[in-house]
Amino acid sequence: MNVLLINGSPHPKGCTYTALSTVAKQLEKHGLSTKMLHIGHKAVRGCIACGYCIKNDKCVFDDAVNALAEKFKAADGLVLASPVYFASANATLVACLDRLVYSTS
């Protein structure tokens, strides 16, 4: 079983990374395979509801989301982590997830 861990923090080795590393160690201890990806520092724009992804199974914007989509499709499990800004995950992670969910079947 493969678990994809997504780090939404802009800081590559900050507290969010530390938390995800702890989760990954526990999952691996129980025989699961993990892969951690850091997207919090990438330029990810929001969805524009153009409908391109419905017909093409990928987002019209060729950025980190399309690269992440293949790993997302191959994963059996998903762990998301983000620092909390104003009672929500950071904008990069939210935009990424909005586009990822719509652009993958």
PDB file of C-alpha atoms in Angstrom:
ATOM      1  CA  MET A   1       0.000   0.000   0.000  1.00  0.00           C
ATOM      2  CA  ASN A   2       1.361   3.410  -1.019  1.00  0.00           C
ATOM      3  CA  VAL A   3       0.661   6.563   0.965  1.00  0.00           C
ATOM      4  CA  LEU A   4       1.317  10.013  -0.457  1.00  0.00           C
ATOM      5  CA  LEU A   5       2.138  12.716   2.089  1.00  0.00           C
ATOM      6  CA  ILE A   6       1.769  16.320   0.909  1.00  0.00           C
ATOM      7  CA  ASN A   7       3.570  19.118   2.729  1.00  0.00           C
ATOM      8  CA  GLY A   8       1.714  22.390   2.169  1.00  0.00           C
ATOM      9  CA  SER A   9       4.101  24.524   4.185  1.00  0.00           C
ATOM     10  CA  PRO A  10       6.314  27.073   2.445  1.00  0.00           C
ATOM     11  CA  HIS A  11       9.130  25.947   4.763  1.00  0.00           C
ATOM     12  CA  PRO A  12      10.682  22.710   3.464  1.00  0.00           C
ATOM     13  CA  LYS A  13      12.032  21.464   6.806  1.00  0.00           C
ATOM     14  CA  GLY A  14       9.698  23.207   9.261  1.00  0.00           C
ATOM     15  CA  CYS A  15       7.173  21.910  11.759  1.00  0.00           C
ATOM     16  CA  THR A  16       4.828  20.542   9.092  1.00  0.00           C
ATOM     17  CA  TYR A  17       7.689  18.489   7.630  1.00  0.00           C
ATOM     18  CA  THR A  18       8.552  17.212  11.105  1.00  0.00           C
ATOM     19  CA  ALA A  19       4.950  16.137  11.700  1.00  0.00           C
ATOM     20  CA  LEU A  20       4.735  14.395   8.329  1.00  0.00           C
ATOM     21  CA  SER A  21       8.050  12.650   8.939  1.00  0.00           C
ATOM     22  CA  THR A  22       6.680  11.252  12.198  1.00  0.00           C
ATOM     23  CA  VAL A  23       3.554  10.000  10.416  1.00  0.00           C
ATOM     24  CA  ALA A  24       5.675   8.466   7.636  1.00  0.00           C
ATOM     25  CA  LYS A  25       7.849   6.592  10.136  1.00  0.00           C
ATOM     26  CA  GLN A  26       4.789   5.090  11.799  1.00  0.00           C
ATOM     27  CA  LEU A  27       3.239   4.082   8.486  1.00  0.00           C
ATOM     28  CA  GLU A  28       6.484   2.491   7.337  1.00  0.00           C
ATOM     29  CA  LYS A  29       6.782   0.664  10.656  1.00  0.00           C
ATOM     30  CA  HIS A  30       3.483  -1.021   9.764  1.00  0.00           C
ATOM     31  CA  GLY A  31       4.652  -2.007   6.293  1.00  0.00           C
ATOM     32  CA  LEU A  32       3.258   0.825   4.214  1.00  0.00           C
ATOM     33  CA  SER A  33       5.289   2.622   1.563  1.00  0.00           C
ATOM     34  CA  THR A  34       5.378   6.437   1.801  1.00  0.00           C
ATOM     35  CA  LYS A  35       6.361   9.309  -0.446  1.00  0.00           C
ATOM     36  CA  MET A  36       6.460  12.895   0.795  1.00  0.00           C
ATOM     37  CA  LEU A  37       6.060  15.806  -1.606  1.00  0.00           C
ATOM     38  CA  HIS A  38       6.617  19.451  -0.781  1.00  0.00           C
ATOM     39  CA  ILE A  39       4.268  21.777  -2.678  1.00  0.00           C
ATOM     40  CA  GLY A  40       4.000  24.677  -0.235  1.00  0.00           C
ATOM     41  CA  HIS A  41       6.768  26.653  -1.947  1.00  0.00           C
ATOM     42  CA  LYS A  42       5.445  26.237  -5.493  1.00  0.00           C
ATOM     43  CA  ALA A  43       3.483  28.790  -7.493  1.00  0.00           C
ATOM     44  CA  VAL A  44       0.050  27.175  -7.742  1.00  0.00           C
ATOM     45  CA  ARG A  45      -2.796  29.271  -9.059  1.00  0.00           C
ATOM     46  CA  GLY A  46      -6.437  28.666  -8.312  1.00  0.00           C
ATOM     47  CA  CYS A  47      -9.005  26.915 -10.466  1.00  0.00           C
ATOM     48  CA  ILE A  48     -10.704  29.072 -13.117  1.00  0.00           C
ATOM     49  CA  ALA A  49     -13.546  26.587 -13.796  1.00  0.00           C
ATOM     50  CA  CYS A  50     -12.715  26.428 -17.509  1.00  0.00           C
ATOM     51  CA  GLY A  51     -13.752  22.767 -17.854  1.00  0.00           C
ATOM     52  CA  TYR A  52     -10.547  21.757 -19.652  1.00  0.00           C
ATOM     53  CA  CYS A  53      -9.859  19.029 -17.089  1.00  0.00           C
ATOM     54  CA  ILE A  54     -13.215  17.359 -17.677  1.00  0.00           C
ATOM     55  CA  LYS A  55     -12.349  16.654 -21.308  1.00  0.00           C
ATOM     56  CA  ASN A  56      -8.600  16.109 -20.956  1.00  0.00           C
ATOM     57  CA  ASP A  57      -8.130  14.479 -17.522  1.00  0.00           C
ATOM     58  CA  LYS A  58      -5.553  17.124 -16.598  1.00  0.00           C
ATOM     59  CA  CYS A  59      -5.540  20.795 -15.706  1.00  0.00           C
ATOM     60  CA  VAL A  60      -5.081  23.462 -18.362  1.00  0.00           C
ATOM     61  CA  PHE A  61      -2.271  24.966 -16.263  1.00  0.00           C
ATOM     62  CA  ASP A  62       0.796  22.771 -16.651  1.00  0.00           C
ATOM     63  CA  ASP A  63       2.401  23.190 -13.240  1.00  0.00           C
ATOM     64  CA  ALA A  64       2.937  21.296 -10.000  1.00  0.00           C
ATOM     65  CA  VAL A  65      -0.679  20.082  -9.948  1.00  0.00           C
ATOM     66  CA  ASN A  66      -0.361  18.047 -13.157  1.00  0.00           C
ATOM     67  CA  ALA A  67       2.937  16.610 -11.951  1.00  0.00           C
ATOM     68  CA  LEU A  68       1.311  15.703  -8.629  1.00  0.00           C
ATOM     69  CA  ALA A  69      -1.742  14.154 -10.333  1.00  0.00           C
ATOM     70  CA  GLU A  70       0.133  11.055 -11.497  1.00  0.00           C
ATOM     71  CA  LYS A  71       1.457  10.392  -7.989  1.00  0.00           C
ATOM     72  CA  PHE A  72      -2.021  11.066  -6.566  1.00  0.00           C
ATOM     73  CA  LYS A  73      -3.611   8.520  -8.903  1.00  0.00           C
ATOM     74  CA  ALA A  74      -1.034   5.871  -7.934  1.00  0.00           C
ATOM     75  CA  ALA A  75      -1.500   6.381  -4.185  1.00  0.00           C
ATOM     76  CA  ASP A  76      -3.705   4.208  -2.002  1.00  0.00           C
ATOM     77  CA  GLY A  77      -3.738   6.746   0.813  1.00  0.00           C
ATOM     78  CA  LEU A  78      -3.243  10.474   1.258  1.00  0.00           C
ATOM     79  CA  VAL A  79      -2.001  12.548   4.206  1.00  0.00           C
ATOM     80  CA  LEU A  80      -2.219  16.326   3.927  1.00  0.00           C
ATOM     81  CA  ALA A  81      -0.428  18.729   6.221  1.00  0.00           C
ATOM     82  CA  SER A  82      -0.319  22.493   6.319  1.00  0.00           C
ATOM     83  CA  PRO A  83       0.331  25.290   8.725  1.00  0.00           C
ATOM     84  CA  VAL A  84      -2.939  26.970   9.688  1.00  0.00           C
ATOM     85  CA  TYR A  85      -3.368  30.536   8.499  1.00  0.00           C
ATOM     86  CA  PHE A  86      -6.585  32.300   9.476  1.00  0.00           C
ATOM     87  CA  ALA A  87      -8.411  29.093  10.462  1.00  0.00           C
ATOM     88  CA  SER A  88      -7.603  27.237   7.232  1.00  0.00           C
ATOM     89  CA  ALA A  89      -4.831  25.482   5.361  1.00  0.00           C
ATOM     90  CA  ASN A  90      -2.571  27.804   3.415  1.00  0.00           C
ATOM     91  CA  ALA A  91      -3.712  29.072   0.014  1.00  0.00           C
ATOM     92  CA  THR A  92      -1.188  27.042  -1.993  1.00  0.00           C
ATOM     93  CA  LEU A  93      -2.426  23.737  -0.589  1.00  0.00           C
ATOM     94  CA  VAL A  94      -6.095  24.711  -0.984  1.00  0.00           C
ATOM     95  CA  ALA A  95      -5.593  25.767  -4.627  1.00  0.00           C
ATOM     96  CA  CYS A  96      -3.621  22.597  -5.307  1.00  0.00           C
ATOM     97  CA  LEU A  97      -6.331  20.368  -3.853  1.00  0.00           C
ATOM     98  CA  ASP A  98      -9.146  22.192  -5.651  1.00  0.00           C
ATOM     99  CA  ARG A  99      -7.475  21.650  -9.002  1.00  0.00           C
ATOM    100  CA  LEU A 100      -6.172  18.165  -8.202  1.00  0.00           C
ATOM    101  CA  VAL A 101      -9.579  16.772  -7.280  1.00  0.00           C
ATOM    102  CA  TYR A 102     -11.278  18.165 -10.399  1.00  0.00           C
ATOM    103  CA  SER A 103      -8.491  17.294 -12.823  1.00  0.00           C
ATOM    104  CA  THR A 104      -8.184  13.633 -11.808  1.00  0.00           C
ATOM    105  CA  SER A 105     -10.849  11.027 -12.229  1.00  0.00           C
TER     106      SER A 105
END
